[in-house]
Amino acid sequence: MAKLFKHLMLISMMTISLSHAENRPTPSQEIVDISKIYYASMTYIFSNQKLINATHFEKEELFGDKFINNLKVEYSKKYNTDIFPDKNSRLVKALLEAMVEVMDDNKTLLLDEDITFKGFIPAVFAFQISEKYAKKGLGVRLKFTNERQRIRNKFNSPDSWETNAIKLIKEFKLKEYYVDNGKYKDVRAQRLMIPVNMSQMCLTCHGTPKDNPINFNKPIKDWTSIDKTGFTMENWLLSDFGGAISVTLFKLEELGESY
Amino acid sequence: MLKIGIVEYPPHLTVINKEVKGPSLAYIKQMFSNHYSKVEFIYLPTKRAVIELNKGRIDLLFPLPKTKEVSNYLTPPLFHSVPGLCFKKENFIPLLSAIERFNELSVAIPAGTKIPSSLLESTATIKIIEGKDIINRGISLLLRNRFTALYHPSPIQIYHYNNPLSKEIACSYFHGYSEGVYVGVSPFIKIKNRKKIDKIYADFMHNQRYDYYFAQYNILSDE
């Protein structure tokens, strides 16, 4: 009986999952491009922590056009394509500019000869991009978020749509969740969410004390569960949900928001 | 003719050996120079500049965080300032959202400044400092270990690679608590001129936002 119930449940879940895939609207290229560029930029920051934390000045690669060129290489690797999204698209252009601006805002820290851990990790970079991008007055919001109880910075907390989208992504193992008639602060909005894969690098802060580089080469009795950024580690595993990128497009005039 | 007051706001506008320069000055110059027969920039101390603006002796004033003494501003803001904490480097805390690290922190806060809620809600010991030239006095006290962190409404003004002080201190930011820094407008400016200024400002900002100009300016100056 239990076996039959399990089978019925599985069939019902698969049906719901398929109906999700079949009935969902397709996101516009622009909204997909933004989410992919944002994800690729986080990966670039992720894989260049050594350069970021170095105490020398040879860091031209992190600024201006060189940063954008490196981002393009990362994008190409990540999505296995030679075609980078249209730089003349209003939203793409503004996003790339926001990235150059954020890197420049952090230049003093990045070039600091004495600070060996700058704290310029992907989540910090991503948040600063979100903040810059929101202030450009284009009717777009970009956020790296997670389930509310898994958020470290309250400004990254999911809203109700994002909470629901994460639930669906986890439940049906969706590669994306998109609505073209969603709401953002009570105005019409296109909303897209894509999951972010958990990686070993995430676990250096969010994993178990065993993953914490501070504990490497130390006896277990001396291990700390505080990560290098000062937060208590959450004991996440590689199989856990790594968070999600949320993109929202809306008409600024409908929101009546000044920027 | 357009008379524009300017106040010191490093690294956007600096005064070194009586020479006033910086990306915000270059940007605003470019913005208005093609539209007025003469654009005059007048460097003033902040308090005096606000008085001159309110008396109509200057038409515009920048860079200016919102203040109750000035009622009109061009929108959107020219840029945003992000508050933060400055430390001697050995005490540096990179992520200010990690408030668990604030437990043994004593933070000096200049009197009258708005403080981010996350700092108020933390267990850090708060010390209010008062008097004249508070920021400079605060820095000097920080360097003498009188407290472990100094709250600054815009740390980029002091923690900047062009400032020798950045060899001794490092600052981190309360991201999420940014505030606009504006171009203030005189209440005596004529409606027709105001409309003209609004249009020039909006068009110029639309073509190139100051934030991006600032980043490019820094890259070019460093090369």
Coordinates of C-alpha atoms in Angstrom, one line a residue:
Chain A
M1 CA 0.0 0.0 0.0
A2 CA 2.8 2.4 1.0
K3 CA 4.6 1.5 -2.2
L4 CA 1.5 2.2 -4.3
F5 CA 1.0 5.6 -2.5
K6 CA 4.6 6.5 -3.2
H7 CA 4.2 5.7 -6.9
L8 CA 1.0 7.7 -7.1
M9 CA 2.7 10.7 -5.4
L10 CA 5.6 10.5 -7.9
I11 CA 3.3 10.4 -10.9
S12 CA 1.3 13.3 -9.5
M13 CA 4.5 15.3 -8.9
M14 CA 5.8 14.6 -12.4
T15 CA 2.5 15.7 -13.9
I16 CA 2.7 19.0 -12.0
S17 CA 6.3 19.4 -13.0
L18 CA 5.5 18.8 -16.6
S19 CA 2.6 21.2 -16.5
H20 CA 4.9 23.8 -15.1
A21 CA 7.3 23.3 -18.0
E22 CA 4.5 23.3 -20.6
N23 CA 2.3 26.1 -19.4
R24 CA 4.9 28.6 -18.3
P25 CA 5.6 31.7 -20.5
T26 CA 9.0 32.1 -22.0
P27 CA 11.2 34.8 -20.5
S28 CA 12.4 37.6 -22.8
Q29 CA 16.0 37.4 -24.0
E30 CA 16.9 40.6 -22.1
I31 CA 15.8 39.3 -18.7
V32 CA 17.6 36.0 -19.3
D33 CA 20.8 37.9 -20.4
I34 CA 20.8 40.0 -17.2
S35 CA 20.5 37.0 -15.0
K36 CA 23.2 35.1 -16.8
I37 CA 25.6 38.1 -16.8
Y38 CA 25.0 38.6 -13.1
Y39 CA 25.7 34.9 -12.4
A40 CA 28.8 34.9 -14.5
S41 CA 30.1 38.0 -12.7
M42 CA 29.6 36.3 -9.4
T43 CA 31.5 33.3 -10.7
Y44 CA 34.3 35.5 -11.8
I45 CA 34.6 37.2 -8.4
F46 CA 34.4 33.7 -6.9
S47 CA 37.3 32.3 -8.9
N48 CA 39.5 35.4 -8.5
Q49 CA 39.6 35.5 -4.7
K50 CA 43.3 35.0 -4.8
L51 CA 43.9 38.1 -6.9
I52 CA 41.3 40.1 -5.0
N53 CA 43.0 39.3 -1.6
A54 CA 46.5 39.8 -2.9
T55 CA 48.5 42.6 -1.4
H56 CA 50.1 43.9 -4.5
F57 CA 49.0 46.5 -7.0
E58 CA 48.9 44.5 -10.2
K59 CA 45.2 44.3 -10.3
E60 CA 44.3 46.1 -13.6
E61 CA 42.3 43.0 -14.6
L62 CA 39.7 43.9 -12.0
F63 CA 38.9 47.4 -13.3
G64 CA 37.2 49.1 -16.3
D65 CA 37.2 47.4 -19.7
K66 CA 39.6 44.7 -18.6
F67 CA 37.1 43.6 -16.0
I68 CA 34.3 43.5 -18.6
N69 CA 36.6 41.5 -21.0
N70 CA 37.3 39.0 -18.2
L71 CA 33.6 38.8 -17.5
K72 CA 33.0 37.9 -21.1
V73 CA 35.6 35.1 -20.9
E74 CA 33.9 33.8 -17.8
Y75 CA 30.5 34.0 -19.5
S76 CA 31.8 32.1 -22.5
K77 CA 33.1 29.3 -20.3
K78 CA 30.1 29.2 -18.1
Y79 CA 27.5 29.0 -20.9
N80 CA 29.7 27.4 -23.5
T81 CA 29.1 30.1 -26.0
D82 CA 31.1 32.7 -27.9
I83 CA 28.2 35.1 -28.1
F84 CA 27.9 37.7 -25.3
P85 CA 24.6 39.4 -24.9
D86 CA 24.0 42.6 -26.8
K87 CA 26.0 45.4 -25.1
N88 CA 23.8 48.0 -26.7
S89 CA 20.7 46.7 -24.9
R90 CA 19.8 49.4 -22.4
L91 CA 19.7 47.0 -19.5
V92 CA 22.8 45.0 -20.4
K93 CA 24.8 48.3 -20.9
A94 CA 23.6 49.6 -17.5
L95 CA 24.5 46.4 -15.8
L96 CA 28.0 46.3 -17.2
E97 CA 28.5 50.0 -16.2
A98 CA 27.3 49.1 -12.7
M99 CA 29.9 46.4 -12.5
V100 CA 32.7 48.8 -13.5
E101 CA 31.4 51.3 -11.0
V102 CA 31.3 48.7 -8.1
M103 CA 34.8 47.6 -8.9
D104 CA 36.0 51.2 -8.9
D105 CA 34.1 51.9 -5.6
N106 CA 36.2 49.1 -4.0
K107 CA 39.5 50.1 -5.6
T108 CA 41.1 51.4 -2.4
L109 CA 40.3 48.2 -0.5
L110 CA 41.3 46.0 -3.4
L111 CA 44.6 47.8 -3.7
D112 CA 45.2 47.8 0.0
E113 CA 48.7 46.4 0.8
D114 CA 47.9 45.5 4.4
I115 CA 44.5 43.9 4.3
T116 CA 44.9 40.2 3.5
F117 CA 41.2 39.3 3.5
K118 CA 39.2 42.1 1.8
G119 CA 35.8 40.5 2.3
F120 CA 35.0 41.1 -1.4
I121 CA 33.2 37.8 -1.8
P122 CA 30.6 37.1 -4.5
A123 CA 27.6 37.8 -2.2
V124 CA 29.1 41.2 -1.3
F125 CA 29.8 42.1 -4.9
A126 CA 26.3 40.9 -5.9
F127 CA 24.7 43.1 -3.3
Q128 CA 26.6 46.1 -4.4
I129 CA 25.6 45.5 -8.0
S130 CA 22.0 45.2 -7.0
E131 CA 22.1 48.5 -5.1
K132 CA 23.8 50.3 -8.0
Y133 CA 21.5 48.8 -10.6
A134 CA 18.4 49.7 -8.7
K135 CA 19.4 53.4 -8.6
K136 CA 19.8 53.7 -12.3
G137 CA 16.1 54.3 -12.7
L138 CA 15.5 51.7 -15.3
G139 CA 12.7 49.7 -13.7
V140 CA 14.9 46.7 -13.0
R141 CA 15.8 44.9 -9.8
L142 CA 18.4 42.2 -9.5
K143 CA 19.0 40.2 -6.3
F144 CA 21.0 37.2 -5.1
T145 CA 18.6 35.7 -2.5
N146 CA 17.7 32.6 -0.6
E147 CA 15.1 31.2 1.7
R148 CA 14.6 33.7 4.5
Q149 CA 16.1 31.5 7.2
R150 CA 19.2 31.1 5.1
I151 CA 19.9 34.8 4.5
R152 CA 22.8 36.5 6.3
N153 CA 22.1 40.1 5.1
K154 CA 18.5 41.2 5.7
F155 CA 18.6 43.4 2.6
N156 CA 18.8 40.1 0.5
S157 CA 15.6 38.7 2.0
P158 CA 13.2 37.3 -0.5
D159 CA 9.8 38.9 -1.0
S160 CA 6.7 36.8 -1.2
W161 CA 7.0 36.1 -4.9
E162 CA 10.7 35.1 -4.5
T163 CA 9.8 32.9 -1.5
N164 CA 7.2 31.0 -3.6
A165 CA 9.5 30.8 -6.6
I166 CA 12.3 29.3 -4.5
K167 CA 9.8 26.7 -3.1
L168 CA 8.8 25.7 -6.6
I169 CA 12.3 25.6 -7.9
K170 CA 13.4 23.3 -5.1
E171 CA 10.2 21.2 -5.2
F172 CA 10.2 20.6 -9.0
K173 CA 14.0 21.0 -9.5
L174 CA 13.3 23.7 -12.1
K175 CA 16.1 25.3 -14.0
E176 CA 14.2 28.6 -13.9
Y177 CA 10.9 30.0 -12.8
Y178 CA 9.4 32.9 -14.8
V179 CA 6.2 34.8 -14.8
D180 CA 5.3 37.6 -17.2
N181 CA 2.3 38.9 -15.2
G182 CA 3.8 39.0 -11.7
K183 CA 3.8 41.8 -9.2
Y184 CA 6.5 43.8 -7.6
K185 CA 5.4 46.2 -4.9
D186 CA 1.9 46.0 -6.3
V187 CA 2.8 46.9 -9.9
R188 CA 2.9 44.6 -12.9
A189 CA 6.3 43.0 -13.4
Q190 CA 8.1 40.3 -15.3
R191 CA 9.9 38.1 -12.8
L192 CA 12.6 35.5 -13.3
M193 CA 14.4 33.4 -10.9
I194 CA 17.3 31.0 -11.6
P195 CA 18.9 28.7 -9.0
V196 CA 22.6 29.1 -8.1
N197 CA 24.5 25.9 -7.7
M198 CA 26.2 25.2 -4.4
S199 CA 29.9 24.8 -4.8
Q200 CA 32.9 23.9 -2.6
M201 CA 33.8 27.6 -2.5
C202 CA 30.4 28.5 -1.0
L203 CA 31.1 25.9 1.7
T204 CA 34.3 27.7 2.9
C205 CA 31.9 30.1 4.6
H206 CA 28.5 28.3 4.7
G207 CA 29.7 24.7 5.2
T208 CA 30.9 22.8 8.2
P209 CA 34.0 23.7 10.3
K210 CA 35.8 21.1 8.2
D211 CA 35.4 23.3 5.1
N212 CA 36.6 26.4 6.9
P213 CA 40.1 27.4 5.6
I214 CA 40.9 28.9 9.0
N215 CA 40.8 25.4 10.5
F216 CA 43.0 23.8 7.9
N217 CA 46.1 22.1 9.4
K218 CA 44.7 22.6 12.9
P219 CA 43.7 19.8 15.4
I220 CA 39.9 19.4 15.6
K221 CA 39.8 20.7 19.1
D222 CA 41.0 24.1 17.9
W223 CA 38.5 24.4 15.0
T224 CA 36.1 27.3 14.9
S225 CA 32.6 27.5 13.4
I226 CA 33.0 31.2 12.7
D227 CA 34.0 31.8 9.1
K228 CA 36.5 34.3 7.8
T229 CA 33.8 37.0 7.3
G230 CA 32.7 36.8 11.0
F231 CA 29.5 34.8 10.6
T232 CA 28.6 31.5 12.2
M233 CA 28.9 28.7 9.6
E234 CA 25.5 27.1 8.7
N235 CA 26.7 23.5 8.1
W236 CA 25.4 23.5 4.5
L237 CA 26.3 20.6 2.2
L238 CA 27.0 20.5 -1.5
S239 CA 23.7 18.9 -2.1
D240 CA 21.8 21.8 -0.4
F241 CA 20.1 24.7 -2.2
G242 CA 22.7 27.4 -3.0
G243 CA 20.4 30.4 -3.4
A244 CA 18.9 32.0 -6.5
I245 CA 19.2 35.0 -8.7
S246 CA 16.0 37.1 -9.0
V247 CA 15.4 39.6 -11.8
T248 CA 12.4 41.9 -11.8
L249 CA 11.4 44.2 -14.7
F250 CA 8.6 46.7 -14.2
K251 CA 7.6 50.1 -15.5
L252 CA 9.1 52.8 -13.3
E253 CA 6.3 55.2 -13.8
E254 CA 3.7 52.6 -12.6
L255 CA 5.6 52.3 -9.4
G256 CA 5.8 56.1 -9.1
E257 CA 9.3 55.6 -7.6
S258 CA 11.9 58.3 -7.8
Y259 CA 15.4 57.2 -7.9
Chain B
M1 CA 25.3 83.3 -17.0
L2 CA 25.3 80.5 -14.4
K3 CA 26.9 80.8 -11.0
I4 CA 27.7 77.5 -9.4
G5 CA 28.9 77.1 -5.8
I6 CA 31.2 74.1 -5.1
V7 CA 32.2 72.6 -1.7
E8 CA 34.9 70.2 -0.9
Y9 CA 33.8 66.5 -1.1
P10 CA 36.8 64.2 -1.7
P11 CA 37.4 62.3 -3.9
H12 CA 34.6 63.9 -6.1
L13 CA 35.8 67.4 -5.4
T14 CA 39.1 68.2 -3.8
V15 CA 41.0 71.3 -2.8
I16 CA 44.8 70.9 -2.8
N17 CA 47.0 74.0 -2.5
K18 CA 44.0 76.2 -3.3
E19 CA 43.4 74.3 -6.5
V20 CA 39.9 72.9 -6.8
K21 CA 39.5 69.8 -9.0
G22 CA 37.8 66.5 -9.2
P23 CA 35.5 64.4 -11.5
S24 CA 32.3 66.0 -10.3
L25 CA 33.6 69.5 -11.2
A26 CA 34.7 68.2 -14.7
Y27 CA 31.3 66.5 -15.2
I28 CA 29.2 69.5 -14.2
K29 CA 31.4 71.8 -16.3
Q30 CA 30.9 69.6 -19.4
M31 CA 27.2 69.5 -18.6
F32 CA 26.5 73.3 -18.6
S33 CA 29.3 74.8 -20.6
N34 CA 27.6 74.4 -24.0
H35 CA 24.4 75.9 -22.8
Y36 CA 25.4 79.1 -21.1
S37 CA 27.6 81.9 -22.3
K38 CA 29.5 81.9 -19.0
V39 CA 29.6 79.4 -16.2
E40 CA 31.3 80.6 -13.1
F41 CA 32.4 78.1 -10.3
I42 CA 32.8 79.6 -6.8
Y43 CA 34.5 77.5 -4.1
L44 CA 33.0 78.1 -0.7
P45 CA 33.0 76.5 2.8
T46 CA 29.8 74.4 3.1
K47 CA 27.9 76.6 5.7
R48 CA 28.6 79.8 3.7
A49 CA 27.7 78.1 0.4
V50 CA 24.3 77.2 1.7
I51 CA 23.7 80.8 2.8
E52 CA 24.8 82.1 -0.6
L53 CA 22.5 79.6 -2.3
N54 CA 19.5 80.6 -0.2
K55 CA 20.2 84.3 -0.8
G56 CA 20.3 83.7 -4.5
R57 CA 23.9 84.8 -4.9
I58 CA 24.7 81.4 -6.5
D59 CA 22.3 79.5 -8.7
L60 CA 23.4 75.9 -7.9
L61 CA 25.5 74.2 -5.3
F62 CA 27.2 70.8 -5.3
P63 CA 28.0 68.1 -4.0
L64 CA 25.4 68.4 -1.3
P65 CA 23.8 65.7 0.8
K66 CA 20.1 66.6 1.5
T67 CA 19.8 69.1 4.3
K68 CA 16.8 70.9 5.8
E69 CA 18.5 74.2 5.0
V70 CA 18.1 73.6 1.3
S71 CA 14.7 73.0 -0.2
N72 CA 15.3 72.4 -3.9
Y73 CA 17.5 69.9 -5.6
L74 CA 18.1 68.5 -9.1
T75 CA 17.0 64.9 -9.4
P76 CA 18.1 62.2 -9.6
P77 CA 21.0 62.6 -7.1
L78 CA 24.4 63.2 -8.7
F79 CA 25.7 60.2 -6.8
H80 CA 25.1 58.2 -3.6
S81 CA 27.3 58.1 -0.5
V82 CA 27.4 55.0 1.6
P83 CA 28.2 55.3 5.4
G84 CA 30.7 53.0 7.0
L85 CA 33.2 52.4 9.8
C86 CA 36.9 53.2 9.7
F87 CA 39.4 51.1 11.6
K88 CA 43.1 50.9 12.3
K89 CA 44.0 48.2 9.9
E90 CA 44.7 45.6 12.5
N91 CA 41.1 45.9 13.7
F92 CA 39.5 45.9 10.2
I93 CA 36.1 44.2 9.9
P94 CA 35.3 43.8 6.2
L95 CA 31.6 42.9 6.4
L96 CA 29.5 45.2 8.5
S97 CA 26.5 42.9 8.2
A98 CA 28.5 40.4 10.4
I99 CA 27.3 42.2 13.6
E100 CA 28.5 39.3 15.8
R101 CA 31.9 40.8 15.3
F102 CA 30.8 44.1 16.9
N103 CA 30.7 42.6 20.4
E104 CA 34.0 44.1 21.5
L105 CA 33.8 47.2 19.4
S106 CA 33.7 50.7 20.6
V107 CA 32.4 53.0 17.9
A108 CA 32.8 56.8 17.9
I109 CA 30.0 58.6 16.2
P110 CA 30.1 62.3 15.3
A111 CA 27.2 64.1 17.0
G112 CA 24.1 64.7 14.8
T113 CA 24.8 61.9 12.3
K114 CA 22.2 59.4 11.2
I115 CA 23.2 55.9 12.3
P116 CA 22.3 52.7 10.4
S117 CA 19.9 50.6 12.4
S118 CA 22.2 47.5 12.2
L119 CA 24.8 49.4 14.2
L120 CA 22.3 50.6 16.7
E121 CA 20.9 47.1 17.2
S122 CA 24.4 45.6 17.6
T123 CA 26.2 45.2 20.9
A124 CA 28.9 47.7 20.0
T125 CA 29.6 50.4 22.6
I126 CA 28.7 53.7 21.1
K127 CA 30.5 56.9 22.0
I128 CA 29.2 60.2 20.7
I129 CA 31.9 62.8 19.9
E130 CA 31.0 66.5 19.7
G131 CA 32.7 69.8 18.9
K132 CA 34.3 71.4 15.9
D133 CA 36.0 69.5 13.1
I134 CA 34.6 66.2 14.5
I135 CA 35.8 63.9 11.7
N136 CA 39.4 65.0 11.8
R137 CA 39.4 64.8 15.6
G138 CA 37.7 61.4 15.4
I139 CA 40.5 60.1 13.1
S140 CA 43.2 61.4 15.4
L141 CA 41.5 59.7 18.4
L142 CA 41.1 56.5 16.3
L143 CA 44.8 56.4 15.5
R144 CA 45.5 56.8 19.3
N145 CA 43.3 53.8 20.0
R146 CA 40.7 55.8 22.0
F147 CA 38.1 53.6 20.3
T148 CA 38.2 50.8 17.8
A149 CA 36.1 52.2 15.0
L150 CA 34.9 55.6 13.7
Y151 CA 31.6 56.0 12.1
H152 CA 31.8 58.1 8.9
P153 CA 28.9 59.2 6.8
S154 CA 31.0 58.7 3.6
P155 CA 34.3 56.9 4.3
I156 CA 35.4 57.2 0.7
Q157 CA 36.3 60.8 1.6
I158 CA 39.1 59.5 3.7
Y159 CA 39.7 55.9 2.7
H160 CA 40.9 56.6 -0.8
Y161 CA 44.1 55.4 -2.4
N162 CA 45.0 59.0 -3.2
N163 CA 44.8 59.9 0.5
P164 CA 48.0 59.0 2.6
L165 CA 45.7 58.3 5.5
S166 CA 44.7 55.0 3.7
K167 CA 48.1 53.6 4.7
E168 CA 47.0 53.7 8.3
I169 CA 43.3 53.1 8.3
A170 CA 40.8 51.0 6.3
C171 CA 37.0 51.4 6.1
S172 CA 34.1 49.2 5.3
Y173 CA 30.6 50.1 4.3
F174 CA 27.0 49.8 5.5
H175 CA 25.7 48.8 2.1
G176 CA 22.0 49.2 1.9
Y177 CA 22.1 52.5 3.7
S178 CA 23.2 54.8 0.9
E179 CA 22.0 58.4 0.6
G180 CA 21.8 60.7 -2.3
V181 CA 24.3 63.6 -2.9
Y182 CA 22.7 66.3 -4.9
V183 CA 23.0 69.5 -6.8
G184 CA 21.1 72.1 -4.7
V185 CA 19.1 74.8 -6.5
S186 CA 18.6 78.4 -5.3
P187 CA 15.0 79.3 -4.4
F188 CA 15.5 82.6 -6.3
I189 CA 16.2 80.9 -9.7
K190 CA 13.6 82.0 -12.3
I191 CA 11.2 79.3 -13.5
K192 CA 12.3 79.5 -17.1
N193 CA 16.0 79.1 -16.1
R194 CA 15.0 76.2 -13.7
K195 CA 13.3 74.4 -16.5
K196 CA 16.3 74.8 -18.8
I197 CA 18.7 73.5 -16.0
D198 CA 16.4 70.5 -15.3
K199 CA 16.4 69.6 -19.0
I200 CA 20.2 70.0 -19.4
Y201 CA 20.8 67.9 -16.2
A202 CA 18.3 65.1 -17.2
D203 CA 19.6 64.8 -20.8
F204 CA 23.3 64.8 -19.7
M205 CA 22.6 62.2 -16.9
H206 CA 20.7 60.1 -19.4
N207 CA 23.6 60.0 -21.8
Q208 CA 26.2 59.3 -19.1
R209 CA 25.5 58.8 -15.4
Y210 CA 28.0 60.4 -13.1
D211 CA 28.8 57.1 -11.3
Y212 CA 30.2 55.7 -14.5
Y213 CA 31.9 58.9 -15.4
F214 CA 33.6 58.9 -12.0
A215 CA 34.8 55.3 -12.5
Q216 CA 36.2 56.1 -15.9
Y217 CA 37.8 59.3 -14.7
N218 CA 39.6 57.3 -12.0
I219 CA 40.8 54.7 -14.5
L220 CA 42.1 57.3 -16.9
S221 CA 43.8 59.3 -14.1
D222 CA 45.6 56.2 -12.9
E223 CA 47.0 55.3 -16.2

